Short mmCIF file of C-alpha atoms in Angstrom, two decimals:
data_model
loop_
_atom_site.label_atom_id
_atom_site.label_comp_id
_atom_site.label_asym_id
_atom_site.label_seq_id
_atom_site.Cartn_x
_atom_site.Cartn_y
_atom_site.Cartn_z
CA MET A 1 78.81 5.95 -52.87
CA LYS A 2 76.41 6.30 -55.80
CA LYS A 3 74.59 3.11 -54.81
CA PHE A 4 74.44 4.25 -51.18
CA ALA A 5 73.11 7.67 -52.20
CA LEU A 6 70.52 5.96 -54.43
CA LEU A 7 69.37 3.77 -51.54
CA ILE A 8 69.06 6.81 -49.27
CA LEU A 9 67.08 8.70 -51.93
CA ILE A 10 64.72 5.75 -52.53
CA SER A 11 64.21 5.24 -48.78
CA LEU A 12 63.46 8.93 -48.27
CA SER A 13 61.04 8.93 -51.21
CA ILE A 14 59.17 5.91 -49.87
CA TYR A 15 58.98 7.52 -46.43
CA LEU A 16 57.56 10.75 -47.88
CA VAL A 17 55.04 8.83 -49.99
CA PHE A 18 53.86 6.76 -47.03
CA ARG A 19 53.78 9.78 -44.71
CA PHE A 20 52.10 12.41 -46.91
CA LEU A 21 50.77 10.93 -50.18
CA LEU A 22 49.32 7.61 -49.04
CA PRO A 23 46.78 9.12 -46.57
CA LEU A 24 45.44 11.30 -49.40
CA VAL A 25 44.75 8.40 -51.76
CA VAL A 26 43.52 5.73 -49.32
CA PRO A 27 39.93 5.67 -50.74
CA PHE A 28 41.26 5.26 -54.28
CA LEU A 29 43.75 2.62 -53.18
CA VAL A 30 40.99 0.64 -51.47
CA ALA A 31 38.81 1.06 -54.56
CA ALA A 32 41.63 -0.18 -56.81
CA ILE A 33 42.18 -3.26 -54.62
CA VAL A 34 38.45 -4.07 -54.58
CA ALA A 35 38.17 -3.58 -58.36
CA ALA A 36 41.27 -5.70 -59.07
CA LEU A 37 39.98 -8.57 -56.94
CA TYR A 38 36.28 -8.24 -57.77
CA TYR A 39 36.30 -7.70 -61.53
CA PRO A 40 37.94 -11.04 -62.51
CA CYS A 41 35.37 -12.91 -60.39
CA LEU A 42 32.48 -11.11 -62.06
CA ARG A 43 34.02 -11.73 -65.48
CA LYS A 44 34.13 -15.48 -64.83
CA VAL A 45 30.50 -15.50 -63.68
CA TYR A 46 29.17 -13.44 -66.61
CA LYS A 47 31.61 -14.44 -69.37
CA SER A 48 28.93 -16.44 -71.26
CA SER A 49 26.13 -13.97 -70.55
CA ASP A 50 24.81 -11.37 -72.97
CA ALA A 51 24.72 -8.83 -70.15
CA TRP A 52 28.54 -8.84 -70.00
CA ASN A 53 29.02 -7.80 -73.61
CA GLY A 54 26.01 -5.53 -73.98
CA PRO A 55 25.07 -2.10 -72.71
CA ARG A 56 23.83 -3.63 -69.46
CA LYS A 57 27.38 -4.41 -68.36
CA ARG A 58 27.74 -1.09 -66.54
CA LEU A 59 24.50 -1.68 -64.65
CA VAL A 60 25.64 -5.19 -63.68
CA LEU A 61 28.95 -3.86 -62.39
CA ILE A 62 27.29 -1.04 -60.43
CA PHE A 63 24.82 -3.50 -58.90
CA TRP A 64 27.53 -5.88 -57.70
CA VAL A 65 29.71 -3.07 -56.35
CA LEU A 66 26.83 -1.65 -54.34
CA LEU A 67 25.85 -5.13 -53.14
CA PHE A 68 29.44 -5.77 -52.00
CA TYR A 69 29.57 -2.59 -49.91
CA ILE A 70 26.04 -3.14 -48.54
CA ILE A 71 27.02 -6.62 -47.33
CA LEU A 72 30.21 -5.18 -45.86
CA PHE A 73 28.19 -2.49 -44.09
CA VAL A 74 25.65 -4.99 -42.70
CA VAL A 75 28.42 -7.27 -41.39
CA GLY A 76 30.15 -4.27 -39.81
CA ILE A 77 26.94 -3.15 -38.11
CA ALA A 78 26.32 -6.70 -36.83
CA LEU A 79 29.83 -6.91 -35.35
CA PHE A 80 29.48 -3.45 -33.81
CA SER A 81 26.12 -4.43 -32.27
CA LEU A 82 27.67 -7.58 -30.81
CA LEU A 83 30.52 -5.61 -29.27
CA PHE A 84 28.10 -2.99 -27.95
CA GLU A 85 26.00 -5.67 -26.27
CA GLN A 86 29.06 -7.19 -24.64
CA PHE A 87 30.28 -3.81 -23.37
CA HIS A 88 26.78 -3.06 -22.11
CA SER A 89 26.81 -6.36 -20.21
CA ILE A 90 30.18 -5.50 -18.70
CA TRP A 91 28.88 -2.05 -17.71
CA LEU A 92 25.87 -3.58 -15.97
CA ASN A 93 28.13 -5.99 -14.07
CA LEU A 94 30.67 -3.29 -13.25
CA PRO A 95 29.76 -3.12 -9.51
CA HIS A 96 30.44 -6.86 -9.25
CA TYR A 97 33.82 -6.51 -10.96
CA LYS A 98 34.66 -3.51 -8.81
CA GLU A 99 33.97 -5.51 -5.68
CA LYS A 100 36.20 -8.32 -6.95
CA MET A 101 39.00 -5.83 -7.55
CA LEU A 102 38.58 -4.40 -4.06
CA GLU A 103 38.86 -7.91 -2.61
CA VAL A 104 42.15 -8.43 -4.43
CA LEU A 105 43.32 -4.99 -3.29
CA ARG A 106 42.49 -5.80 0.34
CA VAL A 107 44.47 -9.04 0.17
CA CYS A 108 47.48 -7.26 -1.36
CA CYS A 109 47.33 -4.46 1.20
CA GLN A 110 47.05 -6.89 4.11
CA ARG A 111 50.17 -8.71 2.95
CA THR A 112 51.91 -5.35 2.47
CA ASP A 113 51.03 -4.33 6.06
CA VAL A 114 52.56 -7.55 7.38
CA PHE A 115 55.67 -7.17 5.22
CA LEU A 116 56.23 -3.51 6.20
CA ASN A 117 55.23 -4.12 9.83
CA VAL A 118 52.72 -1.28 9.88
CA GLY A 119 49.25 -0.98 11.35
CA GLN A 120 46.53 -3.13 9.85
CA GLY A 121 44.63 -1.22 7.14
CA ALA A 122 47.29 1.47 6.66
CA SER A 123 48.21 0.37 3.14
CA LEU A 124 44.57 0.05 2.08
CA ALA A 125 43.73 3.52 3.38
CA TYR A 126 46.73 4.99 1.56
CA VAL A 127 45.83 3.30 -1.74
CA GLN A 128 42.17 4.29 -1.47
CA GLY A 129 43.24 7.90 -0.87
CA LEU A 130 45.38 7.82 -3.99
CA MET A 131 42.53 6.32 -6.01
CA GLN A 132 40.15 9.00 -4.76
CA ASP A 133 42.58 11.78 -5.70
CA VAL A 134 43.13 10.29 -9.16
CA GLY A 135 39.38 9.90 -9.64
CA ASP A 136 38.71 13.54 -8.67
CA VAL A 137 41.43 14.85 -10.98
CA SER A 138 40.22 12.67 -13.83
CA PHE A 139 36.63 13.81 -13.35
CA GLU A 140 37.57 17.49 -13.24
CA GLY A 141 39.77 17.12 -16.30
CA ALA A 142 37.13 15.16 -18.21
CA LEU A 143 34.33 17.71 -17.91
CA PRO A 144 35.92 20.46 -20.07
CA LYS A 145 36.80 17.89 -22.72
CA VAL A 146 33.31 16.46 -23.19
CA THR A 147 32.17 19.21 -25.58
CA SER A 148 35.47 19.18 -27.43
CA TYR A 149 35.35 15.39 -27.90
CA SER A 150 31.71 15.59 -29.03
CA VAL A 151 32.58 18.12 -31.75
CA HIS A 152 35.60 16.06 -32.75
CA ALA A 153 33.48 12.89 -32.89
CA ALA A 154 30.93 14.61 -35.14
CA GLY A 155 33.72 15.72 -37.48
CA THR A 156 35.20 12.21 -37.48
CA ILE A 157 31.84 10.64 -38.37
CA PHE A 158 31.41 13.08 -41.26
CA ALA A 159 34.95 12.35 -42.48
CA ILE A 160 34.32 8.58 -42.36
CA VAL A 161 31.04 8.89 -44.27
CA PHE A 162 32.74 11.12 -46.85
CA GLU A 163 35.63 8.65 -47.26
CA VAL A 164 33.20 5.75 -47.69
CA VAL A 165 31.19 7.59 -50.36
CA ILE A 166 34.37 8.49 -52.26
CA THR A 167 35.57 4.88 -52.03
CA ILE A 168 32.31 3.51 -53.42
CA MET A 169 32.25 6.01 -56.28
CA ALA A 170 35.91 5.34 -57.11
CA THR A 171 35.25 1.59 -57.12
CA VAL A 172 32.36 2.03 -59.55
CA TYR A 173 34.43 4.14 -61.95
CA LEU A 174 37.50 1.88 -61.75
CA ILE A 175 35.60 -1.34 -62.24
CA GLN A 176 33.73 0.10 -65.23
CA ASP A 177 36.99 1.06 -66.98
CA TYR A 178 38.99 -1.88 -65.63
CA GLU A 179 39.81 -3.41 -69.03
CA LYS A 180 40.94 -0.09 -70.55
CA LEU A 181 43.12 0.85 -67.58
CA ARG A 182 44.66 -2.62 -67.44
CA THR A 183 45.49 -2.56 -71.16
CA ARG A 184 47.13 0.86 -70.92
CA MET A 185 49.27 -0.21 -67.97
CA ILE A 186 50.42 -3.41 -69.67
CA GLU A 187 51.32 -1.64 -72.92
CA SER A 188 53.36 1.14 -71.30
CA GLU A 189 56.90 0.61 -70.02
CA TRP A 190 56.29 2.26 -66.65
CA GLY A 191 53.04 0.33 -66.36
CA LYS A 192 54.91 -2.97 -66.63
CA HIS A 193 57.14 -2.01 -63.72
CA VAL A 194 54.12 -0.85 -61.72
CA CYS A 195 52.28 -4.11 -62.46
CA HIS A 196 55.35 -6.07 -61.41
CA MET A 197 55.54 -4.18 -58.11
CA ILE A 198 51.79 -4.63 -57.59
CA VAL A 199 52.14 -8.39 -58.05
CA LYS A 200 55.04 -8.45 -55.58
CA GLY A 201 53.10 -6.23 -53.19
CA LYS A 202 50.10 -8.53 -53.42
CA GLU A 203 52.33 -11.47 -52.54
CA THR A 204 53.69 -9.49 -49.59
CA LEU A 205 50.27 -8.51 -48.30
CA GLY A 206 48.85 -11.96 -49.01
CA GLY A 207 51.69 -13.66 -47.17
CA TYR A 208 51.36 -11.31 -44.22
CA LEU A 209 47.57 -11.66 -43.99
CA LYS A 210 47.76 -15.44 -44.32
CA ALA A 211 50.37 -15.66 -41.57
CA GLN A 212 48.36 -13.34 -39.29
CA THR A 213 45.18 -15.34 -39.96
CA ILE A 214 46.90 -18.60 -39.00
CA ILE A 215 48.33 -17.00 -35.86
CA LEU A 216 44.96 -15.44 -35.01
CA LEU A 217 43.12 -18.75 -35.33
CA CYS A 218 45.73 -20.74 -33.40
CA ASN A 219 46.02 -18.22 -30.55
CA GLY A 220 42.27 -17.66 -30.45
CA LEU A 221 41.60 -21.39 -30.19
CA LEU A 222 44.34 -21.84 -27.57
CA CYS A 223 43.15 -18.99 -25.35
CA THR A 224 39.47 -19.88 -25.73
CA LEU A 225 40.25 -23.43 -24.65
CA ALA A 226 42.33 -22.14 -21.70
CA PHE A 227 39.52 -19.86 -20.49
CA LEU A 228 37.02 -22.71 -20.94
CA VAL A 229 39.13 -25.10 -18.85
CA ILE A 230 39.47 -22.63 -15.95
CA GLY A 231 35.71 -22.01 -16.00
CA GLN A 232 35.67 -18.43 -17.27
CA SER A 233 32.11 -17.54 -18.32
CA TYR A 234 33.21 -15.16 -21.09
CA TYR A 235 35.59 -17.61 -22.76
CA LEU A 236 34.01 -17.07 -26.20
CA ILE A 237 34.75 -13.33 -25.89
CA LEU A 238 38.06 -13.30 -24.04
CA GLY A 239 39.72 -15.95 -26.25
CA PRO A 240 39.27 -14.06 -29.56
CA LEU A 241 40.01 -10.76 -27.76
CA VAL A 242 43.42 -12.04 -26.61
CA ALA A 243 44.13 -13.22 -30.16
CA LEU A 244 43.34 -9.75 -31.49
CA LEU A 245 45.53 -8.11 -28.86
CA ASP A 246 48.35 -10.47 -29.81
CA ALA A 247 48.28 -9.01 -33.34
CA LEU A 248 49.15 -5.57 -31.93
CA PRO A 249 52.88 -4.78 -31.83
CA ILE A 250 54.50 -4.29 -28.41
CA LEU A 251 51.24 -4.95 -26.51
CA GLY A 252 50.49 -8.55 -27.43
CA ALA A 253 48.51 -11.19 -25.59
CA GLY A 254 50.25 -10.37 -22.32
CA LEU A 255 48.24 -7.17 -22.03
CA LEU A 256 45.29 -9.26 -20.84
CA LEU A 257 46.72 -12.65 -19.89
CA ILE A 258 49.46 -11.50 -17.51
CA PRO A 259 47.20 -9.26 -15.31
CA TYR A 260 44.56 -11.98 -15.31
CA ALA A 261 47.13 -14.59 -14.22
CA ILE A 262 48.29 -12.25 -11.43
CA TYR A 263 44.68 -11.77 -10.33
CA LEU A 264 44.13 -15.55 -10.17
CA LEU A 265 47.37 -15.97 -8.24
CA LEU A 266 46.38 -13.33 -5.67
CA ILE A 267 43.03 -14.96 -4.96
CA GLY A 268 44.74 -18.31 -4.44
CA LYS A 269 43.86 -20.09 -7.71
CA VAL A 270 47.41 -21.13 -8.54
CA GLY A 271 46.47 -23.90 -10.97
CA LYS A 272 44.31 -21.61 -13.09
CA ALA A 273 46.97 -18.91 -13.03
CA LEU A 274 49.56 -21.41 -14.24
CA LEU A 275 47.28 -22.47 -17.07
CA ILE A 276 46.87 -18.84 -18.20
CA VAL A 277 50.64 -18.35 -18.08
CA LEU A 278 51.07 -21.47 -20.24
CA ALA A 279 48.52 -20.06 -22.69
CA TYR A 280 50.53 -16.84 -22.88
CA ILE A 281 53.76 -18.76 -23.52
CA GLY A 282 51.94 -20.74 -26.22
CA CYS A 283 50.82 -17.51 -27.94
CA VAL A 284 54.38 -16.18 -27.93
CA VAL A 285 55.81 -19.44 -29.31
CA ILE A 286 53.18 -19.65 -32.06
CA ARG A 287 53.90 -16.10 -33.23
CA GLN A 288 57.68 -16.51 -33.08
CA MET A 289 57.53 -19.74 -35.08
CA ILE A 290 55.09 -18.68 -37.79
CA GLU A 291 55.47 -14.96 -38.42
CA PRO A 292 59.09 -14.28 -39.51
CA ARG A 293 59.66 -17.52 -41.40
CA PHE A 294 56.29 -17.66 -43.13
CA ILE A 295 56.26 -14.02 -44.21
CA GLY A 296 59.93 -14.06 -45.21
CA LYS A 297 59.41 -17.14 -47.38
CA ARG A 298 56.42 -15.62 -49.18
CA ILE A 299 58.05 -12.26 -49.96
CA GLY A 300 61.58 -13.51 -50.62
CA MET A 301 63.27 -11.78 -47.67
CA GLN A 302 65.24 -13.17 -44.78
CA PRO A 303 63.21 -13.44 -41.53
CA ILE A 304 65.46 -10.90 -39.80
CA VAL A 305 64.93 -8.39 -42.62
CA THR A 306 61.18 -8.97 -42.49
CA LEU A 307 61.12 -8.51 -38.73
CA LEU A 308 63.28 -5.38 -38.96
CA SER A 309 61.06 -3.85 -41.67
CA MET A 310 57.93 -4.48 -39.59
CA TYR A 311 59.54 -2.97 -36.49
CA VAL A 312 60.83 0.13 -38.29
CA GLY A 313 57.48 0.55 -40.03
CA TYR A 314 55.69 0.37 -36.69
CA ARG A 315 58.04 2.91 -35.09
CA LEU A 316 57.52 5.34 -37.98
CA PHE A 317 53.83 4.92 -38.79
CA GLY A 318 52.27 2.95 -35.94
CA PHE A 319 50.13 -0.14 -36.50
CA VAL A 320 49.65 0.61 -40.22
CA GLY A 321 53.41 0.79 -40.64
CA PHE A 322 53.67 -2.69 -39.16
CA LEU A 323 51.87 -3.86 -42.31
CA LEU A 324 53.53 -1.43 -44.71
CA GLY A 325 57.10 -2.10 -43.58
CA PRO A 326 57.74 -5.22 -45.73
CA VAL A 327 55.84 -3.63 -48.62
CA GLY A 328 58.06 -0.54 -48.47
CA VAL A 329 61.22 -2.67 -48.47
CA LEU A 330 59.98 -4.66 -51.46
CA VAL A 331 58.96 -1.54 -53.39
CA GLY A 332 62.32 0.05 -52.65
CA LYS A 333 64.13 -3.06 -53.90
CA GLU A 334 62.13 -3.07 -57.16
CA ILE A 335 62.78 0.63 -57.75
CA TYR A 336 66.49 0.15 -57.05
CA ASP A 337 66.69 -2.74 -59.54
CA VAL A 338 64.97 -0.67 -62.25
CA VAL A 339 67.01 2.50 -61.70
CA SER A 340 70.37 0.80 -61.31
CA ALA A 341 69.88 -1.53 -64.29
#
């Protein structure tokens, strides 16, 4: 009973930390991760330089921290610009896509009329009436929310800028005092346990990210090749997009591949639809083969425990919890071993 009560207490504590404390310290956590990974690299580069041991060390560290975040910002802007251009292209071609959808809708409604033995065009008229009603309701409901969303967006932008500034400042301070903080943690008893959990957590995160990267590359290559074979013009966009969707819990690659396969089937392109279905099956098989076993092996947990922790984490905290689930289990195990020893 004592062990069971201890497990319940540790689980509740981890839940409360992830729910309430973690969002408050995200900038400092990101800064700590960047400092821990960045500082050893800089030390290797400058270990034989006078600037590393002299008063210019702080300036060197500040310069490289700012350069790191500037590069990150430029890459982010470039990716955002690329996505914006693609969405702009889709918006310009929206009438064409709308006409394609109407063609598919007409075919479906014609077959429905024959199946239900009703007058020709009855199903299409009914569906168009429903679409018109939904469009009117959506438009009326959207107008009052435009101002509210604009104000909310402005507040969100300010919050993001503020978080970024805090993260950069925290990274500068942490990387300047990295050696002192590391020495204090190693010398203290609680610091040793924290360092041990950090190492285990890094293995967990590293194993998870490596597995997801392998899955992302495999699924992205598979779907890109499938779209290329069927002659899809946007194969370089749709392939990576499906791979990214596959990383999302519950949704997965089927969110795009299954409707697209149905669309191809309705317009009579059975061979292409079959190829897209095979690509979807391939994505599912790749994830089921790599994810549980690879992550479980890296973090020392059984695949079923790893899968359960990711599912529970997702149900509690959403997509972030999908990543934090195995970490929470590992942290709880380390705390239990220390307390019960």
